[in-house]
Short mmCIF file of C-alpha atoms in Angstrom, two decimals:
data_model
loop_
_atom_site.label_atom_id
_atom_site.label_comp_id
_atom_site.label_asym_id
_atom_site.label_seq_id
_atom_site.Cartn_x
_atom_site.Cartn_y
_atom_site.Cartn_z
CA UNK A 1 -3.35 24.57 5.29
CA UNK A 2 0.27 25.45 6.31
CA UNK A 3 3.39 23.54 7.31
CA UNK A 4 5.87 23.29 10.01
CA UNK A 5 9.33 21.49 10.05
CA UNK A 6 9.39 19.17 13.41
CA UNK A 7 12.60 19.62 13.62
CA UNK A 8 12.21 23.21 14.68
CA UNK A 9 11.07 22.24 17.82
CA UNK A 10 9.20 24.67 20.45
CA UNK A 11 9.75 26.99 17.25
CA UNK A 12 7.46 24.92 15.26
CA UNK A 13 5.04 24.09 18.15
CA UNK A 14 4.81 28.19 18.32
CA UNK A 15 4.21 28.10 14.75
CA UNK A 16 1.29 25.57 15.18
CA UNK A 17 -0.27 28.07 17.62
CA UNK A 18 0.15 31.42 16.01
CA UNK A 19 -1.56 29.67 12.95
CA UNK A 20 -4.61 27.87 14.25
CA UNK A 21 -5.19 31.51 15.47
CA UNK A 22 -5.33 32.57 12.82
CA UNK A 23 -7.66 29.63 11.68
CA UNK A 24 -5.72 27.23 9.75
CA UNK A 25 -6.99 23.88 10.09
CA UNK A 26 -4.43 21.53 8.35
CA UNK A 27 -1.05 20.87 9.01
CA UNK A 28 0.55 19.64 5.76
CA UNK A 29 3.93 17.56 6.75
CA UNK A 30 5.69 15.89 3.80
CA UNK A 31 8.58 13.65 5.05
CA UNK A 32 10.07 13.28 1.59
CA UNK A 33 10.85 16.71 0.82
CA UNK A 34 11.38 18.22 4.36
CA UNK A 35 13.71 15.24 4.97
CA UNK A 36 12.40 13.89 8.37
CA UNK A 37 11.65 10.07 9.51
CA UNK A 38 8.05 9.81 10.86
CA UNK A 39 9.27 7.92 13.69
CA UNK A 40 11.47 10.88 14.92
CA UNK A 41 10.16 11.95 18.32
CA UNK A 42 9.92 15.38 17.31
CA UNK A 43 7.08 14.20 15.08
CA UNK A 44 5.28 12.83 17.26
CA UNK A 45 5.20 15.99 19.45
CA UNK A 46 4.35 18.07 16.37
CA UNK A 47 0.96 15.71 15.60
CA UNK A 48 -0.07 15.25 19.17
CA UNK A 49 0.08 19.30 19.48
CA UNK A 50 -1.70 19.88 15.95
CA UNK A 51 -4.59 17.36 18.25
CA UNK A 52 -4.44 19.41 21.20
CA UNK A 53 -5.11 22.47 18.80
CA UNK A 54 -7.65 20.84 16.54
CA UNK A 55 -5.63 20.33 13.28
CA UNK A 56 -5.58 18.08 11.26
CA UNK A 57 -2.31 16.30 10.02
CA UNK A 58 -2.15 16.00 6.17
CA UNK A 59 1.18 13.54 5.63
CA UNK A 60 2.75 12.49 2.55
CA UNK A 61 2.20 8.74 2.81
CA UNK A 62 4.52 7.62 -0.25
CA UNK A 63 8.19 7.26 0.16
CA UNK A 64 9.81 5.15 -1.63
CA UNK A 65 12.86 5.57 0.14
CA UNK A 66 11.46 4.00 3.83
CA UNK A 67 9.02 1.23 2.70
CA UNK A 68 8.55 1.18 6.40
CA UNK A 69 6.57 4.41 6.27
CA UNK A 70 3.42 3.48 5.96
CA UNK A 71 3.52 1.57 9.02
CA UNK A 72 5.46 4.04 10.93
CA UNK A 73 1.98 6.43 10.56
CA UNK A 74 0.13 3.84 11.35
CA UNK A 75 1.97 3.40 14.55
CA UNK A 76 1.97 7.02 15.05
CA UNK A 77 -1.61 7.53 14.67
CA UNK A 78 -2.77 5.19 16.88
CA UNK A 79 -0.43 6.71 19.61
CA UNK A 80 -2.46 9.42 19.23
CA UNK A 81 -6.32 8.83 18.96
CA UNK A 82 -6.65 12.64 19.77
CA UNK A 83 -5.27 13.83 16.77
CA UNK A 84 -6.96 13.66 13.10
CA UNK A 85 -4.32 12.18 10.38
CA UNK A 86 -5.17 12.26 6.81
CA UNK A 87 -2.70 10.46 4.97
CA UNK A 88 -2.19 11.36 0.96
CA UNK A 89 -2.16 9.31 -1.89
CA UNK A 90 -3.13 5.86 0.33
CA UNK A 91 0.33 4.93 0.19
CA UNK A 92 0.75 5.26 -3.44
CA UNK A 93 2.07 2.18 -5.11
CA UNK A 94 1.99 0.25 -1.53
CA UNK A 95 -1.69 1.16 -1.62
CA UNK A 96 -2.16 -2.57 -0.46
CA UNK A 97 -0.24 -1.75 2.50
CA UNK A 98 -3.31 0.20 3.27
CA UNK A 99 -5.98 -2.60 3.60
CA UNK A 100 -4.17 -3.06 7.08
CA UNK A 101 -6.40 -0.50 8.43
CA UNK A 102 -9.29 -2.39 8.17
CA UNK A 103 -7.62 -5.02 10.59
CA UNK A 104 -6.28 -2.37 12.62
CA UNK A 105 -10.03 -1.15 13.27
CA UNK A 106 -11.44 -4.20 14.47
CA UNK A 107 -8.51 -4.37 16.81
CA UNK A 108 -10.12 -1.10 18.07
CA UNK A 109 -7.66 1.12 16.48
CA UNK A 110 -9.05 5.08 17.18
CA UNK A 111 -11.16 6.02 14.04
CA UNK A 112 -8.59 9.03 13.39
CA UNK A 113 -7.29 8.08 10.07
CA UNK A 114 -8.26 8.58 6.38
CA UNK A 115 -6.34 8.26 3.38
CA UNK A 116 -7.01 10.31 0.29
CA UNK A 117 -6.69 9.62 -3.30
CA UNK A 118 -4.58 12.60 -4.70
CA UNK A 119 -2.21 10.95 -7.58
CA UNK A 120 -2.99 7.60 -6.92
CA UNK A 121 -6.50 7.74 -8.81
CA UNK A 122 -5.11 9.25 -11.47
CA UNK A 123 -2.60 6.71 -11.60
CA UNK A 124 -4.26 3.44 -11.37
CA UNK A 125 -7.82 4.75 -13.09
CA UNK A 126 -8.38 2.22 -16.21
CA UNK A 127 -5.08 0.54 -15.03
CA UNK A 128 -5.08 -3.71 -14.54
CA UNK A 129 -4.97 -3.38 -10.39
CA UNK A 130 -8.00 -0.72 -10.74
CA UNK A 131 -10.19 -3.70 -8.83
CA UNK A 132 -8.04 -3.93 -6.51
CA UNK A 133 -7.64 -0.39 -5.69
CA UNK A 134 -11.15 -0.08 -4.98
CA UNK A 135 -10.99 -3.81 -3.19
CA UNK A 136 -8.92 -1.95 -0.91
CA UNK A 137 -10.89 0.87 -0.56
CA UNK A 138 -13.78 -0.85 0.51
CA UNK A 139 -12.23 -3.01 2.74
CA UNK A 140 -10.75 0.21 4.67
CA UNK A 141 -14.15 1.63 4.44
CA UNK A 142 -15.37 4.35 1.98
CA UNK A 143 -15.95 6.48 5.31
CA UNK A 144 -12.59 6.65 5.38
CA UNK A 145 -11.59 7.64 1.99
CA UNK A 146 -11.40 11.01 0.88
CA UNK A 147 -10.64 12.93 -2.80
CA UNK A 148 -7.59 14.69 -3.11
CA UNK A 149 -6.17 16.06 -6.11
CA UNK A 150 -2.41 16.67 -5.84
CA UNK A 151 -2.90 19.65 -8.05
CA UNK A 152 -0.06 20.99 -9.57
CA UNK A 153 0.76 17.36 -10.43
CA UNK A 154 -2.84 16.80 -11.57
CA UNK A 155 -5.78 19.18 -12.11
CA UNK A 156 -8.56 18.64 -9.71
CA UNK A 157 -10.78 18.29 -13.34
CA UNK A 158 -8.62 15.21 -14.11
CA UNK A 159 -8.59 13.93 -10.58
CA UNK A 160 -12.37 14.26 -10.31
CA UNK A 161 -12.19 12.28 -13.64
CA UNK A 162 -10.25 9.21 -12.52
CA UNK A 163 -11.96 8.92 -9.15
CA UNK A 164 -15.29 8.89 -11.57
CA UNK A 165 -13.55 6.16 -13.76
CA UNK A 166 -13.10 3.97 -10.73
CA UNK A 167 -16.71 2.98 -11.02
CA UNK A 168 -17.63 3.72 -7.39
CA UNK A 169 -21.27 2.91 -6.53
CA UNK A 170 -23.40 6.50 -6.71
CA UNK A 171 -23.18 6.49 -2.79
CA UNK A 172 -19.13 5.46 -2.38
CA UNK A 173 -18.48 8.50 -4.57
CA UNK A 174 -21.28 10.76 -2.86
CA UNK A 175 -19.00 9.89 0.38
CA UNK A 176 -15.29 9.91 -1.54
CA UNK A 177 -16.23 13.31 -3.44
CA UNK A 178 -18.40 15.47 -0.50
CA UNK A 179 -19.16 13.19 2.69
CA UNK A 180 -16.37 12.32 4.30
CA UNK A 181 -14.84 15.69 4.51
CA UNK A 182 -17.83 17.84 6.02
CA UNK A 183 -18.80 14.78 8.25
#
């Protein structure tokens, strides 16, 4: 995995080259901290050139800054059926936000998105909206779900743990835990 700022322009889209190369395979872009707006053009450009190259976008998909972000990667993504967008932490504590998806794919959204569970198992594991965590889950489609750990934040061990505790079926966590990511 590495990372590029969009701002950076034909710098970054350089950047995007030189590293799938060298045969990175993720692009990790995380509009909280690197202080960009997902609907920024130069975004766009970044994600449709990771496609071109055959990386995948990892985004930060919680910021509770822009409540609009969720929806802004949806648009995004569908913009650009070429390109594969993972999108961390399923939106966090707008998780429900989420279950949109599943509309959006009978619309005949592009089946380029998947949302991982890196802080937001851990969070909600043994919590009162558990249900409706996994609710949501299913209704995206356990194809699309993915397990993440946001280690340093959490351990992968304690991760593994609360993604266990969510009481997935044996195959839901077969796909969650090894599937969906070599498929």
């Amino acid at each position: 995995i590495a990372s590029v700022h969009p701002a950076d322009g034909d710098q970054a889209l350089a950047e995007l080259e030189r590293v799938a190369k060298l045969g990175v395979k993720q692009i990790k872009l995380h509009p909280n901290s690197q202080e960009f707006d997902v609907a920024d053009p130069a975004v766009a450009r970044v994600t449709a050139r990771c496609g071109e190259l055959g990386l995948a976008v990892l985004f930060d998909s919680f910021n509770p800054l822009d409540p609009g972000q969720l929806g802004k990667l949806l648009a995004l993504s569908m913009k650009q059926p070429g390109t594969k967008f993972v999108f961390a932490h399923m939106g966090f504590s707008q998780f429900r936000e989420t279950g949109v998806y599943a509309l959006l794919k009978k619309m005949g959204t592009p089946g380029n998105v998947w949302f991982d569970l890196s802080a937001i198992a851990v969070f909600y594991a043994g919590s009162p909206v558990q249900d409706e965590l996994v609710w949501t889950m299913r209704r995206i489609g356990m194809d699309r779900i993915l397990f993440g750990s946001d280690w340093p934040t959490e351990t992968p061990a304690n991760a593994l743990a609360a993604v266990r505790a969510l009481r997935l079926t044996p195959e839901e966590q077969r796909m969650v835990l090894h599937d969906n990511i070599v498929g």
